[in-house]
């Protein structure tokens, strides 16, 4: 499984865009990049995933570099409810959770 | 989005008791279900993967005789912690997935063994 590097913590002002980076330089060609988040004492919530192309859904946008060695999750207008630990996970079959980024949205 | 229900949400019981946790996919048929464990201030650790109608595949270091997994249908998997002891106290989380679709997680079961 590919290893990931994410900053341990980030702050973002409410209403601003939150940009969460992830390095996955050892990702293999058939592994998608998945993003999940975990709000305290809850199960993880699926956000978005992609293989090569940038993706957007109602929750977020995912920007994947052309070499696929890194990606950025963008929450366009962060709210207080977006405070959570965000996990970037290259996946083929199984999800391997790292330590993630603890994102705190500041009022 | 896909809904996965986990029950019970919290269990407190005496040492030596066996505890069963249910995981249901409410609006889709899950070809695979996963069981995770999360200790305080740590990340989720995969315990086992189960496919409907077949034996679960356990991760290294997870005792299959202690953590019994049954995946009887495409919408239900159960995890039984047998003869639970205080060191088994943890947050247990299930997820369900169908082929080529993201995993969707339950809200977890907090198990406390006294």
Short mmCIF file of C-alpha atoms in Angstrom, two decimals:
data_model
loop_
_atom_site.label_atom_id
_atom_site.label_comp_id
_atom_site.label_asym_id
_atom_site.label_seq_id
_atom_site.Cartn_x
_atom_site.Cartn_y
_atom_site.Cartn_z
CA UNK A 1 0.00 0.00 0.00
CA UNK A 2 1.17 3.51 -0.82
CA UNK A 3 2.24 5.67 2.12
CA UNK A 4 0.83 9.15 2.59
CA UNK A 5 2.08 12.33 4.20
CA UNK A 6 -0.38 14.90 5.51
CA UNK A 7 0.18 17.89 7.78
CA UNK A 8 -0.91 16.91 11.29
CA UNK A 9 -3.09 19.96 11.77
CA UNK A 10 -4.46 23.02 9.98
CA UNK A 11 -6.68 25.96 10.84
CA UNK A 12 -9.03 27.71 8.45
CA UNK A 13 -11.32 30.68 8.93
CA UNK A 14 -15.02 30.04 8.61
CA UNK A 15 -16.28 30.90 5.13
CA UNK A 16 -12.86 30.59 3.52
CA UNK A 17 -11.64 27.75 1.32
CA UNK A 18 -9.80 24.99 3.15
CA UNK A 19 -7.03 23.37 1.10
CA UNK A 20 -5.73 20.10 2.52
CA UNK A 21 -2.60 18.67 0.88
CA UNK A 22 -1.52 15.05 0.68
CA UNK A 23 1.64 13.46 -0.67
CA UNK A 24 1.35 9.91 -1.98
CA UNK A 25 4.51 9.57 -4.03
CA UNK A 26 4.49 5.75 -4.00
CA UNK A 27 0.95 5.41 -5.32
CA UNK A 28 0.55 2.69 -7.93
CA UNK A 29 -1.18 3.11 -11.26
CA UNK A 30 -4.40 1.36 -10.31
CA UNK A 31 -4.87 2.97 -6.92
CA UNK A 32 -7.53 5.62 -6.52
CA UNK A 33 -7.05 8.47 -4.07
CA UNK A 34 -9.85 8.49 -1.51
CA UNK A 35 -10.62 11.21 1.01
CA UNK A 36 -12.59 10.56 4.17
CA UNK A 37 -13.16 12.63 7.27
CA UNK A 38 -13.95 11.67 10.84
CA UNK A 39 -15.82 13.97 13.15
CA UNK A 40 -15.18 13.25 16.81
CA UNK A 41 -16.76 10.00 18.06
CA UNK A 42 -18.35 9.19 14.71
CA UNK A 43 -17.53 6.80 11.89
CA UNK A 44 -15.58 8.14 8.90
CA UNK A 45 -17.53 9.92 6.19
CA UNK A 46 -16.72 9.45 2.52
CA UNK A 47 -15.94 12.75 0.78
CA UNK A 48 -14.59 12.16 -2.71
CA UNK A 49 -12.22 10.01 -4.74
CA UNK A 50 -10.33 10.18 -8.03
CA UNK A 51 -7.83 8.37 -10.21
CA UNK A 52 -6.25 10.87 -12.59
CA UNK A 53 -8.68 13.66 -13.32
CA UNK A 54 -9.80 16.38 -10.97
CA UNK A 55 -13.15 15.67 -9.38
CA UNK A 56 -15.89 17.79 -7.81
CA UNK A 57 -19.02 16.88 -5.91
CA UNK A 58 -21.40 18.62 -3.53
CA UNK A 59 -18.95 18.36 -0.66
CA UNK A 60 -15.54 19.15 -2.11
CA UNK A 61 -13.13 19.29 -5.03
CA UNK A 62 -10.15 17.02 -5.51
CA UNK A 63 -7.11 18.19 -7.43
CA UNK A 64 -4.64 15.45 -8.42
CA UNK A 65 -1.26 16.36 -9.87
CA UNK A 66 -0.40 15.03 -13.29
CA UNK A 67 2.23 12.66 -11.88
CA UNK A 68 -0.34 11.51 -9.26
CA UNK A 69 2.20 11.90 -6.48
CA UNK A 70 0.11 14.40 -4.57
CA UNK A 71 -3.40 15.72 -4.28
CA UNK A 72 -5.31 18.54 -2.61
CA UNK A 73 -8.78 18.40 -1.13
CA UNK A 74 -10.61 21.71 -1.32
CA UNK A 75 -13.58 22.59 0.84
CA UNK A 76 -14.75 25.74 -0.95
CA UNK A 77 -16.58 27.50 1.89
CA UNK A 78 -15.62 25.95 5.21
CA UNK A 79 -18.16 25.89 8.03
CA UNK A 80 -17.74 25.00 11.69
CA UNK A 81 -19.21 21.57 10.93
CA UNK A 82 -16.22 20.83 8.71
CA UNK A 83 -13.98 20.57 11.79
CA UNK A 84 -12.73 16.97 11.64
CA UNK A 85 -9.76 14.74 10.94
CA UNK A 86 -9.29 14.36 7.18
CA UNK A 87 -7.71 11.23 5.74
CA UNK A 88 -6.15 10.86 2.32
CA UNK A 89 -5.98 7.16 1.37
CA UNK A 90 -4.64 5.57 -1.80
CA UNK A 91 -6.71 2.46 -2.20
CA UNK A 92 -6.82 -0.62 -4.32
CA UNK A 93 -8.96 -2.90 -2.18
CA UNK A 94 -8.41 -2.10 1.48
CA UNK A 95 -8.38 1.30 3.18
CA UNK A 96 -5.35 1.95 5.36
CA UNK A 97 -5.92 4.95 7.59
CA UNK A 98 -2.90 7.08 8.48
CA UNK A 99 -2.88 9.87 11.03
CA UNK A 100 -4.66 12.41 8.81
CA UNK A 101 -4.94 16.18 9.16
CA UNK A 102 -6.89 17.65 12.03
CA UNK A 103 -8.71 20.60 10.44
CA UNK A 104 -10.12 23.22 12.79
CA UNK A 105 -12.47 25.82 11.40
CA UNK A 106 -12.13 29.09 13.28
CA UNK A 107 -15.25 31.29 13.72
CA UNK B 1 -25.81 8.81 0.18
CA UNK B 2 -25.42 5.20 1.26
CA UNK B 3 -26.47 4.44 4.81
CA UNK B 4 -24.81 1.96 7.12
CA UNK B 5 -26.39 1.32 10.49
CA UNK B 6 -24.44 -0.04 13.43
CA UNK B 7 -25.98 -1.30 16.65
CA UNK B 8 -25.60 -0.86 19.53
CA UNK B 9 -23.88 2.51 19.69
CA UNK B 10 -22.57 1.92 23.17
CA UNK B 11 -22.05 -1.15 25.34
CA UNK B 12 -20.85 -1.36 28.93
CA UNK B 13 -20.46 -4.84 30.33
CA UNK B 14 -18.54 -6.99 32.76
CA UNK B 15 -15.30 -8.77 31.98
CA UNK B 16 -15.89 -12.22 30.51
CA UNK B 17 -19.07 -11.27 28.68
CA UNK B 18 -19.47 -11.82 24.95
CA UNK B 19 -20.74 -8.85 22.98
CA UNK B 20 -22.35 -8.87 19.54
CA UNK B 21 -22.28 -5.83 17.26
CA UNK B 22 -24.47 -5.60 14.17
CA UNK B 23 -23.71 -3.77 10.95
CA UNK B 24 -26.39 -3.28 8.32
CA UNK B 25 -26.31 -1.63 4.94
CA UNK B 26 -29.77 -0.09 4.72
CA UNK B 27 -30.08 0.97 1.11
CA UNK B 28 -27.67 -1.17 -0.86
CA UNK B 29 -26.37 -4.71 -1.04
CA UNK B 30 -22.82 -4.85 0.22
CA UNK B 31 -20.53 -7.38 -1.37
CA UNK B 32 -17.90 -6.71 1.28
CA UNK B 33 -18.00 -5.51 4.86
CA UNK B 34 -15.06 -4.40 6.94
CA UNK B 35 -14.50 -4.19 10.68
CA UNK B 36 -12.17 -1.63 12.24
CA UNK B 37 -11.04 -0.81 15.76
CA UNK B 38 -9.96 2.60 17.01
CA UNK B 39 -8.24 3.25 20.33
CA UNK B 40 -8.28 6.74 21.86
CA UNK B 41 -6.25 9.31 19.93
CA UNK B 42 -5.28 6.71 17.34
CA UNK B 43 -6.34 6.05 13.78
CA UNK B 44 -8.64 3.30 12.58
CA UNK B 45 -7.06 -0.13 12.30
CA UNK B 46 -8.58 -2.72 9.99
CA UNK B 47 -9.41 -5.93 11.83
CA UNK B 48 -11.02 -8.08 9.17
CA UNK B 49 -12.70 -8.16 5.79
CA UNK B 50 -15.79 -10.26 5.22
CA UNK B 51 -17.57 -11.28 2.08
CA UNK B 52 -21.12 -12.59 2.14
CA UNK B 53 -21.25 -16.34 2.52
CA UNK B 54 -17.54 -16.87 3.05
CA UNK B 55 -15.11 -16.81 5.95
CA UNK B 56 -13.69 -13.49 7.03
CA UNK B 57 -10.09 -12.57 6.31
CA UNK B 58 -8.37 -11.31 9.44
CA UNK B 59 -5.48 -8.86 9.58
CA UNK B 60 -2.24 -9.93 11.18
CA UNK B 61 -2.41 -9.92 14.94
CA UNK B 62 -6.22 -10.12 15.14
CA UNK B 63 -7.42 -13.30 16.86
CA UNK B 64 -10.13 -14.91 14.77
CA UNK B 65 -11.39 -16.98 17.69
CA UNK B 66 -11.83 -13.89 19.82
CA UNK B 67 -13.43 -11.69 17.19
CA UNK B 68 -16.05 -13.81 15.45
CA UNK B 69 -17.43 -12.37 12.24
CA UNK B 70 -20.55 -13.60 10.52
CA UNK B 71 -21.66 -12.20 7.18
CA UNK B 72 -24.90 -14.02 6.58
CA UNK B 73 -26.43 -11.76 3.97
CA UNK B 74 -25.60 -8.89 1.64
CA UNK B 75 -26.96 -6.43 4.16
CA UNK B 76 -25.84 -7.78 7.53
CA UNK B 77 -22.54 -8.56 9.19
CA UNK B 78 -21.98 -9.18 12.89
CA UNK B 79 -18.88 -8.97 15.06
CA UNK B 80 -18.88 -10.90 18.32
CA UNK B 81 -16.20 -10.08 20.86
CA UNK B 82 -15.97 -13.28 22.89
CA UNK B 83 -15.05 -13.28 26.57
CA UNK B 84 -14.29 -9.58 26.46
CA UNK B 85 -11.69 -8.12 28.81
CA UNK B 86 -10.82 -4.50 29.65
CA UNK B 87 -8.11 -4.39 26.99
CA UNK B 88 -10.83 -5.03 24.38
CA UNK B 89 -12.45 -1.71 25.28
CA UNK B 90 -12.37 0.34 22.10
CA UNK B 91 -14.40 2.02 19.37
CA UNK B 92 -15.48 -0.60 16.83
CA UNK B 93 -16.55 0.61 13.41
CA UNK B 94 -17.91 -1.27 10.43
CA UNK B 95 -18.09 -0.29 6.80
CA UNK B 96 -19.86 -1.70 3.78
CA UNK B 97 -19.01 -1.55 0.12
CA UNK B 98 -20.11 -2.89 -3.21
CA UNK B 99 -17.88 -3.53 -6.16
CA UNK B 100 -16.03 -0.45 -7.35
CA UNK B 101 -17.85 1.81 -4.91
CA UNK B 102 -16.49 3.69 -1.86
CA UNK B 103 -16.78 2.20 1.59
CA UNK B 104 -19.51 3.71 3.73
CA UNK B 105 -19.12 3.59 7.48
CA UNK B 106 -21.41 3.06 10.43
CA UNK B 107 -21.33 5.42 13.39
CA UNK B 108 -19.37 2.99 15.52
CA UNK B 109 -19.89 1.09 18.76
CA UNK B 110 -18.11 2.21 21.87
CA UNK B 111 -17.34 -0.88 23.94
CA UNK B 112 -16.37 -0.50 27.59
CA UNK B 113 -15.44 -3.61 29.56
CA UNK B 114 -15.39 -3.20 33.33
#
